[in-house]
Structure formats: C-alpha cells, structure tokens
Coordinates of C-alpha atoms in Angstrom, one line a residue:
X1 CA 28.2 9.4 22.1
X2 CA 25.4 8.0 20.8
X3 CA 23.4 11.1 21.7
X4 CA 25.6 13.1 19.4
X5 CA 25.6 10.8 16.8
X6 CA 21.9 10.8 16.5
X7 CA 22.1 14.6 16.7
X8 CA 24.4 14.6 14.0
X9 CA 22.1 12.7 12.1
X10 CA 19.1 14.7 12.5
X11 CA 21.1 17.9 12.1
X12 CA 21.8 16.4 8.4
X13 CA 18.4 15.2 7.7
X14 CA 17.1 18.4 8.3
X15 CA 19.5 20.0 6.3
X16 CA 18.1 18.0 3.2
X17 CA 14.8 18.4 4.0
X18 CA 15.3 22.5 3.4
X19 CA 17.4 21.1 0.4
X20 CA 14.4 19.6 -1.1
X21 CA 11.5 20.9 0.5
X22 CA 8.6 19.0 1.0
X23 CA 9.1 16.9 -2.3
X24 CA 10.1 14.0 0.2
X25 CA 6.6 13.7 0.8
X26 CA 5.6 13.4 -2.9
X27 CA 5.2 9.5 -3.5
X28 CA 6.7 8.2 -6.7
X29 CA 7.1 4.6 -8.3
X30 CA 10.2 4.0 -9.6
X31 CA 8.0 3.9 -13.5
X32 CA 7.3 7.4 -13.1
X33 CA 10.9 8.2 -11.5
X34 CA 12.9 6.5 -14.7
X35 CA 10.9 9.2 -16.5
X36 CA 11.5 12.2 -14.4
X37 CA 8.0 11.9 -13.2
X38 CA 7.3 13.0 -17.0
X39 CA 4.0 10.3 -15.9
X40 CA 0.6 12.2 -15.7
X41 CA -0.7 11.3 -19.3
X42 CA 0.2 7.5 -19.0
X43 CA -2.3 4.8 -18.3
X44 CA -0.3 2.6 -16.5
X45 CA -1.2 0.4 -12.6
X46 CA 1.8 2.5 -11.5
X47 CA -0.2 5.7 -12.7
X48 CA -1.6 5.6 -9.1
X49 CA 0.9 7.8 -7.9
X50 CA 1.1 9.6 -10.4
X51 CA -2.6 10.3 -11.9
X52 CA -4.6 7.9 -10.8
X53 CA -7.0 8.2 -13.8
X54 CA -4.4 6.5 -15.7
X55 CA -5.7 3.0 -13.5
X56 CA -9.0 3.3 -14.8
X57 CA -8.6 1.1 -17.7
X58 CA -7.0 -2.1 -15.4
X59 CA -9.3 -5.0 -15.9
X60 CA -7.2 -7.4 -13.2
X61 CA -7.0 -6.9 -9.6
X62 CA -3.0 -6.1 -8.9
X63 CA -0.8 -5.6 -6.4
X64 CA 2.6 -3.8 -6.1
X65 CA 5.6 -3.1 -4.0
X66 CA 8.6 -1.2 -4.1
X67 CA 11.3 0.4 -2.3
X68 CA 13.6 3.9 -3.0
X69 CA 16.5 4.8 -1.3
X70 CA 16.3 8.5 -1.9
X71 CA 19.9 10.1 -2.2
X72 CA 21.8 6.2 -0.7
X73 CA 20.6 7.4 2.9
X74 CA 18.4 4.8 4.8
X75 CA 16.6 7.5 6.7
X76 CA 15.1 9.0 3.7
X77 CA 14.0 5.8 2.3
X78 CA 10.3 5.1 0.8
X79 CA 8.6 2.0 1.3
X80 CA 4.9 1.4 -0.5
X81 CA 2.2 -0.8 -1.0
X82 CA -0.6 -0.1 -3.4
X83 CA -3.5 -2.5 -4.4
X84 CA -5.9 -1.9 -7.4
X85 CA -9.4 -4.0 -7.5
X86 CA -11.6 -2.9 -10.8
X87 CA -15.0 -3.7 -10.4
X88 CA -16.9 -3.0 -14.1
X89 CA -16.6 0.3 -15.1
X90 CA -15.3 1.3 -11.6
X91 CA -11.6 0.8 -10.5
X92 CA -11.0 1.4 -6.1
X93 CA -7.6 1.4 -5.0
X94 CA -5.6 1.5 -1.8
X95 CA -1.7 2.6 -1.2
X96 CA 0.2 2.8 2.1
X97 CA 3.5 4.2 1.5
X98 CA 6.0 5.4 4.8
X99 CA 8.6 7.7 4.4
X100 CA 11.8 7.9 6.8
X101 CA 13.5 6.0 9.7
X102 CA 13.1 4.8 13.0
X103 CA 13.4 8.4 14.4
X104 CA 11.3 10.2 11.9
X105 CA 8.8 8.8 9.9
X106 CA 6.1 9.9 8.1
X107 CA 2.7 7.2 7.1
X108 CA 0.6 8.1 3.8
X109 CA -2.3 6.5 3.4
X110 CA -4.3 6.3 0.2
X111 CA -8.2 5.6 -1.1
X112 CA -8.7 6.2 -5.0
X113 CA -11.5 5.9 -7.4
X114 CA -10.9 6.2 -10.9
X115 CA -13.2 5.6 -14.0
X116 CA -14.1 6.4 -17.8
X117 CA -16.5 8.8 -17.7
X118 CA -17.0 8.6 -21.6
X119 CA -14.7 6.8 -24.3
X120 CA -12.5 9.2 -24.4
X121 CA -11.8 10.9 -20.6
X122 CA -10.6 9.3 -18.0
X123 CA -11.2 10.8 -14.1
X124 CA -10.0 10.2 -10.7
X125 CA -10.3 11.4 -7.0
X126 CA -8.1 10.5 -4.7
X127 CA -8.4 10.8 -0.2
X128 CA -4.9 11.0 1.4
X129 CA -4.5 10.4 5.2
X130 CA -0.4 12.0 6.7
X131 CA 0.6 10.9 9.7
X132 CA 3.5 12.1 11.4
X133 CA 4.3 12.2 15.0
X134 CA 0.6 13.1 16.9
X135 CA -0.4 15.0 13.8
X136 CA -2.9 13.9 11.5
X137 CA -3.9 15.8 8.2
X138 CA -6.1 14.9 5.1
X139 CA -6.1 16.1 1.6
X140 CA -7.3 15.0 -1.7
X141 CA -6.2 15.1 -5.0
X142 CA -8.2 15.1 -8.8
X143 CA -7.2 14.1 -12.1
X144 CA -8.3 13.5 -15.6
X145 CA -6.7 12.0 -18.8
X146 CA -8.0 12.8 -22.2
X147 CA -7.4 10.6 -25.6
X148 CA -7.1 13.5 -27.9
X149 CA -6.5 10.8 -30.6
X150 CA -5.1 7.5 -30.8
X151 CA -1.7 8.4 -30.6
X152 CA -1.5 11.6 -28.2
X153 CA -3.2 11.8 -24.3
X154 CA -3.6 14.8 -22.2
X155 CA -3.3 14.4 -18.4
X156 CA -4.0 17.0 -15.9
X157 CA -3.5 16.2 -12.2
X158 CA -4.3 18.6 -9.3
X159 CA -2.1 17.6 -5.7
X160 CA -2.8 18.7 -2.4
X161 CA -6.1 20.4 -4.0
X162 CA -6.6 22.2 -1.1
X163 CA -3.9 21.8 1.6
X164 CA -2.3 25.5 1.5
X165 CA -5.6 27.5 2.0
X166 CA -6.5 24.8 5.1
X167 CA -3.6 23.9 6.4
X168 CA -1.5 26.7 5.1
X169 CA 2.6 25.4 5.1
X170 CA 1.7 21.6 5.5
X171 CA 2.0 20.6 2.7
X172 CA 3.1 21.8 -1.5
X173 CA 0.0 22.6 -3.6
X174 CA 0.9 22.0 -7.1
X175 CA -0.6 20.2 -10.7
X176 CA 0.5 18.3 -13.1
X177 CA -0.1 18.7 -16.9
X178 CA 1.6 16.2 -19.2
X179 CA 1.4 15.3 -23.1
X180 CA 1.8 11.8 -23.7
X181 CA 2.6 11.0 -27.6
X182 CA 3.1 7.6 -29.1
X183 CA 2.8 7.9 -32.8
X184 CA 6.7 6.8 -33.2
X185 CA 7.0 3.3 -32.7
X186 CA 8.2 1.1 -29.7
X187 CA 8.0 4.4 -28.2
X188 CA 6.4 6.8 -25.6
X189 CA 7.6 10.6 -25.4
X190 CA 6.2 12.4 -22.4
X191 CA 6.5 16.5 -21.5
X192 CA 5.0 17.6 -18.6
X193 CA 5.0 21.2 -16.7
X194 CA 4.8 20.8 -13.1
X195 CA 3.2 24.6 -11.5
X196 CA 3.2 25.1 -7.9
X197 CA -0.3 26.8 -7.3
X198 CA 0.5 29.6 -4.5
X199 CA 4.3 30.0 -5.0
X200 CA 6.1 30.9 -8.1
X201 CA 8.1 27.6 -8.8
X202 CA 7.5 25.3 -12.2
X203 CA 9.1 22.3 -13.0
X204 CA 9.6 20.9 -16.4
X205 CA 9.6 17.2 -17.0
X206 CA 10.8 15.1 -20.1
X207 CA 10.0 11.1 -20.4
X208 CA 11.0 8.6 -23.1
X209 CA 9.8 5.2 -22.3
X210 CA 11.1 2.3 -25.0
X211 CA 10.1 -1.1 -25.8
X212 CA 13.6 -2.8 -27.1
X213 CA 11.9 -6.4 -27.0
X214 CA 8.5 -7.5 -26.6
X215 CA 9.1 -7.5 -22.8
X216 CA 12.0 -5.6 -22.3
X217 CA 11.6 -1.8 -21.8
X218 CA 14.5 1.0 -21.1
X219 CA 13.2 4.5 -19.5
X220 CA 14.8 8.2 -19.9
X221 CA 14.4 11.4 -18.0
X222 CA 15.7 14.8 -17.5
X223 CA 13.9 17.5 -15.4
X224 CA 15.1 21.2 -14.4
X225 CA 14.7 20.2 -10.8
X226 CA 17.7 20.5 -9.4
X227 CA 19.3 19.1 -12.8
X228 CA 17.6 15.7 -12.6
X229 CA 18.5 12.9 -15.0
X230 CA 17.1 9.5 -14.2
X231 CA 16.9 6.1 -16.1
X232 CA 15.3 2.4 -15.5
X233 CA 14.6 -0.6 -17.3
X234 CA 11.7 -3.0 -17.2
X235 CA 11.4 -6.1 -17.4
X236 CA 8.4 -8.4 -17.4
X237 CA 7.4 -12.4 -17.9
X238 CA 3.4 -13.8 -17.6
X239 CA 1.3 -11.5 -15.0
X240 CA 5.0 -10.3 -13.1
X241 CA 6.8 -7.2 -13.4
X242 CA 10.2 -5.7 -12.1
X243 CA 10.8 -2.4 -12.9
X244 CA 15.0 -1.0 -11.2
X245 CA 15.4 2.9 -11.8
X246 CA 17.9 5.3 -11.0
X247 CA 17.2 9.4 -10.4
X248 CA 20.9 11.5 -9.9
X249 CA 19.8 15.0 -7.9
X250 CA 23.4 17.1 -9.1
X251 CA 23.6 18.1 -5.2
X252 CA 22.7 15.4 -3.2
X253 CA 23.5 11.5 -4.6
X254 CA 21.5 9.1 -6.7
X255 CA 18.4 7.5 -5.8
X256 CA 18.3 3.9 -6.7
X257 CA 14.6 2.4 -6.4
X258 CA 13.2 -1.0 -7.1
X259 CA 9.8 -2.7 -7.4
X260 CA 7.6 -5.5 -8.2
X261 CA 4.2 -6.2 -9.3
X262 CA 1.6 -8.8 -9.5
X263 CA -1.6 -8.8 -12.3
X264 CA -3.7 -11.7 -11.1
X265 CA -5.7 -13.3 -13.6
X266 CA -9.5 -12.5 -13.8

C-alpha cells in the first residue's frame, strides 16, 4: 500500500513536471512572483533572483528567507536562503534555495557579485551549483541594469548562459529584458519579455508594484504563461520586511509564498 501510494505520487509529480517544464527549477521570491516575475529592471535585495545587478546599490548586509508552496502541493515546495554583504563599491552574495520533497529534491546553490560599473549601469555575474540525486552541474548567469533617466531603468538578464550548448536538455536557456518606469507616483509599472534562446517560446510579463502608505505596498501581475495572474502585499516596520504573494497557474492551483527579511544596520 504504501508502495502504491508513493508511486501514485511520483506518477503525479511527474505529470507536472511535463506540465511546467523545467520552470520548477527557476528560483523566484515571492517580490518578483506578486509581479509576474515582471522584476529584471528593479533594484531591490530580492533582485537576487531575479537580476542580481539590481543588489548592487545595497549598502547594509541583509539576510532573507522565504517559502512557496508551488500549486498547494508539499512536494513541489521551495525553500531559500539568500545573504547579501556589500563591501564599498562591491556587493557578494550567497543563496541556497531546495526544491521538492523527501523523495525528490533538487539543491541550488548560489555565489553573486554585483557592482556599478559607472553612475549609470549596473552589472552582475552570478555561479550556480544543481544538485540532484549523484548529479552535479554548474552554470552561470549575467546581467546589467541601465538608468536611462531618473524615472525609467533597462534590465537585461541572461539565465543558464550556457547550459544548452554544454549540457544540452539540463537545463532552460533563456533572458530576461524588462522596462522598469516610475514617473507616476507611488508607483512602479514593469514589462518584461522573457525569450527562450534555443527554442521558440517567449513569455510576456506585466508588474505594477504600489506604495498605498509609507510602508504598506500592494503588487499586480499578469503573464501569458499559462494565463498567470498573481498578487502580494508588503509590508514593512524599522530594518524588517514581510512580503505574502499569491501566483494562480489556470491549470494547476495557486501558489501561495511567503518571506521575511532582515537589513542590519551598518
């Protein structure tokens, strides 16, 4: 019995998994998920998983954690930890995030460096160690943020640079390339066009992140991804922040996700 139940369970998971593809590999905070992952052109600690240039301007060492329980299944859940530590111009950075359940589970770990190259442009490289089973795989990822003016940022985010010419169907190859605008007050508007580099597949993103009250902030997005829709709110007092969001997949379930960070004073 408990054979076939596990069975069952694997027979389900791996049903998903063709559902999805390999997105459940694809680490996202629950900041970028409230957008749609509308998130590359955002300077932002919980830019880390999404372009990590966007950490490049933190002046405090933080730390954050969060949870996502993709689609209310426990075996598909993510759990992360990601650390920044600026040191003058320079910001390092570490993440650990694992993916999965007792049975299957999947280990990410993370190295970044991000820094302002001039006033206006903003780079990042990124070293990503998969673990799964035996198997053991490294990749690394580039970005770059650019301050057009004040009010409107270019991002432009490369993933899994080089994965599908050496490991060929490990892993998604795909980049990011996101307008962030925030001329209208209280408010951040996002678009961002996600191309898969070897296969013909694009994803289009929409965010709107905005401020209601000085620390109060309410998240929108919609994505073409398997009709996505997701929404979060914000919330933050002295050097914490909670962030709960909520991404509906129009096949599968919603995906709740939760986190918490921690700016320590300089």
């Amino acid at each position: 019995m408990i054979f076939k139940i596990k069975l069952k369970n694997i027979i389900f998971i791996s049903f998903i998994f063709l559902e999805i593809g390999f997105s459940h590999c694809q680490n996202l905070s629950p900041k970028s998920l409230s957008m749609a992952d509308a998130f590359a052109a955002n300077y932002s600690p919980w830019a880390i998983f999404s372009n990590p240039s966007g950490i490049s301007k933190q002046k405090n060492i933080w730390i954050g954690l969060y949870y996502q329980d993709r689609f209310l299944i426990k075996e598909l859940s993510n759990k992360s930890i990601a650390l920044i530590f600026p040191l003058d111009r320079n910001v390092f950075a570490f993440s650990f995030n694992n993916f999965g359940y007792k049975y299957y589970s999947e280990n990410t770990f993370s190295l970044y460096y991000a820094t302002d190259l001039l006033e206006n442009l903003s780079t990042s490289i990124n070293f990503n160690l998969f673990v799964f089973d035996d198997i053991a795989k490294l990749t690394f990822d580039i970005g770059s943020i650019i301050k057009i003016v004040d009010y409107l940022n270019l991002g432009v985010y490369f993933v899994n640079f080089i994965s599908q010419l050496v490991y060929k169907d490990f892993l998604e190859s795909y980049m990011k390339v996101a307008l962030s605008y925030t001329e209208v007050k209280n408010t951040n508007l996002v678009l961002e066009i996600q191309p898969y580099l070897f296969i013909n597949k694009f994803i289009y993103k929409l965010g709107i992140e905005y401020n209601i009250f000085k620390s109060f902030l309410v998240n929108f997005g919609i994505s073409n991804h398997f009709g996505m829709f997701s929404l979060g709110v914000e919330s933050y007092y002295d050097n914490v922040n909670f962030i709960f969001s909520m991404s509906y997949h129009n096949r599968l379930n919603l995906s709740p996700s939760f986190s918490i960070d921690y700016k320590f004073d300089r």
